[in-house]
């Protein structure tokens, strides 16, 4: 399959600027691969498709306030710094993106906060927009991290053309987020409310938690026509023995195993045994899933509606079947489903 197979016209007004008023009241498109059918529901109706002993795999990563605004020394120019990942805790080294990048060179210092209480020095260029920063801060590591949290803002996606609101700090985070380290939310999980999770639990559905710290690489556009030549950025992944036991027991009993989101799907497809069971893992993954791909663990998945030519859309095509995916997306546009991070959801059975 080629990149051009994943292009489509997405009307601008279908990109969701705000989340649904209540988490579980977004719309839900239900696709049955066997019957080749498409139904229109509300997200809370997802409970009707799961029974006692089924498993949902949740990505429990937590988004940290990764976007900082600082000023360049001497010129005072306003610079946006997007924290990607911590390289060395002791030396306070971070891999970041800067904007506008042309102004930021090795040796420059950046000042953050009204009182310039945090300073960073640029010590390396990594890509056209990428830099390595060393933060200079008098205080313990814990105080330094608190300072970053205090000065940073919720990294809602760039396409959302508005100021960040206090609500974003809560809504751009799943209610089961625990392990801090993501710069973008695993958005399919944003639709679960406490009430819905409780109802699923009462029904006998089990939850297996994995951790995949979502990086910006997930959203990098694919720029090669031959998909096999696209390189994914690596993201940190942890799958515990406990999660494996929950998933493998359900598989053994032929129960439904549902990956909640493309990040959960990438996580589990990154660590599979030759018997198609889930293995524990701790490390990094740069797994890129595109058609054709044999999925080993999940029998269904929940996902949002993705943008044209994205790696996420390619995974959905591989799981759903390309023709059915195209039909579903045409229907979604016709029915005015909302797309992307704060948008509506899809359940693929």
mmCIF file with all atom_site columns, C-alpha atoms in Angstrom, residues 55-58 60 206-211 238-251 257 268 277-281 297:
data_model
loop_
_atom_site.group_PDB
_atom_site.id
_atom_site.type_symbol
_atom_site.label_atom_id
_atom_site.label_alt_id
_atom_site.label_comp_id
_atom_site.label_asym_id
_atom_site.label_entity_id
_atom_site.label_seq_id
_atom_site.pdbx_PDB_ins_code
_atom_site.Cartn_x
_atom_site.Cartn_y
_atom_site.Cartn_z
_atom_site.occupancy
_atom_site.B_iso_or_equiv
_atom_site.pdbx_formal_charge
_atom_site.auth_seq_id
_atom_site.auth_comp_id
_atom_site.auth_asym_id
_atom_site.auth_atom_id
_atom_site.pdbx_PDB_model_num
ATOM 1  C CA . UNK A 1 55  ? -10.557 -7.544  28.681 1.00 0.00 ? 55  UNK A CA 1
ATOM 2  C CA . UNK A 1 56  ? -9.846  -3.936  27.805 1.00 0.00 ? 56  UNK A CA 1
ATOM 3  C CA . UNK A 1 57  ? -6.204  -2.921  27.457 1.00 0.00 ? 57  UNK A CA 1
ATOM 4  C CA . UNK A 1 58  ? -5.657  0.650   28.688 1.00 0.00 ? 58  UNK A CA 1
ATOM 5  C CA . UNK A 1 60  ? -2.087  4.460   31.635 1.00 0.00 ? 60  UNK A CA 1
ATOM 6  C CA . UNK A 1 206 ? -11.284 -6.869  33.279 1.00 0.00 ? 206 UNK A CA 1
ATOM 7  C CA . UNK A 1 207 ? -8.702  -4.161  32.634 1.00 0.00 ? 207 UNK A CA 1
ATOM 8  C CA . UNK A 1 208 ? -5.051  -4.684  31.767 1.00 0.00 ? 208 UNK A CA 1
ATOM 9  C CA . UNK A 1 209 ? -2.853  -1.589  31.981 1.00 0.00 ? 209 UNK A CA 1
ATOM 10 C CA . UNK A 1 210 ? 0.193   -1.006  29.802 1.00 0.00 ? 210 UNK A CA 1
ATOM 11 C CA . UNK A 1 211 ? 2.336   2.147   29.611 1.00 0.00 ? 211 UNK A CA 1
ATOM 12 C CA . UNK A 1 238 ? 6.324   -1.023  29.743 1.00 0.00 ? 238 UNK A CA 1
ATOM 13 C CA . UNK A 1 239 ? 4.170   -4.167  29.861 1.00 0.00 ? 239 UNK A CA 1
ATOM 14 C CA . UNK A 1 240 ? 4.020   -5.927  33.233 1.00 0.00 ? 240 UNK A CA 1
ATOM 15 C CA . UNK A 1 241 ? 3.623   -9.633  33.923 1.00 0.00 ? 241 UNK A CA 1
ATOM 16 C CA . UNK A 1 242 ? 0.310   -8.841  35.609 1.00 0.00 ? 242 UNK A CA 1
ATOM 17 C CA . UNK A 1 243 ? -1.071  -7.256  32.412 1.00 0.00 ? 243 UNK A CA 1
ATOM 18 C CA . UNK A 1 244 ? 0.135   -10.258 30.382 1.00 0.00 ? 244 UNK A CA 1
ATOM 19 C CA . UNK A 1 245 ? -1.599  -12.702 32.729 1.00 0.00 ? 245 UNK A CA 1
ATOM 20 C CA . UNK A 1 246 ? -4.945  -10.863 32.433 1.00 0.00 ? 246 UNK A CA 1
ATOM 21 C CA . UNK A 1 247 ? -4.737  -10.692 28.626 1.00 0.00 ? 247 UNK A CA 1
ATOM 22 C CA . UNK A 1 248 ? -3.449  -14.226 28.051 1.00 0.00 ? 248 UNK A CA 1
ATOM 23 C CA . UNK A 1 249 ? -6.084  -15.759 30.328 1.00 0.00 ? 249 UNK A CA 1
ATOM 24 C CA . UNK A 1 250 ? -8.835  -14.012 28.344 1.00 0.00 ? 250 UNK A CA 1
ATOM 25 C CA . UNK A 1 251 ? -7.262  -15.156 25.070 1.00 0.00 ? 251 UNK A CA 1
ATOM 26 C CA . UNK A 1 257 ? -9.612  -8.569  24.026 1.00 0.00 ? 257 UNK A CA 1
ATOM 27 C CA . UNK A 1 268 ? 0.895   -5.078  22.654 1.00 0.00 ? 268 UNK A CA 1
ATOM 28 C CA . UNK A 1 277 ? 0.477   -14.445 23.628 1.00 0.00 ? 277 UNK A CA 1
ATOM 29 C CA . UNK A 1 278 ? 1.537   -11.182 25.255 1.00 0.00 ? 278 UNK A CA 1
ATOM 30 C CA . UNK A 1 279 ? 5.023   -11.004 26.804 1.00 0.00 ? 279 UNK A CA 1
ATOM 31 C CA . UNK A 1 280 ? 6.254   -8.615  29.531 1.00 0.00 ? 280 UNK A CA 1
ATOM 32 C CA . UNK A 1 281 ? 8.522   -5.880  28.175 1.00 0.00 ? 281 UNK A CA 1
ATOM 33 C CA . UNK A 1 297 ? -3.461  -10.172 20.600 1.00 0.00 ? 297 UNK A CA 1
#
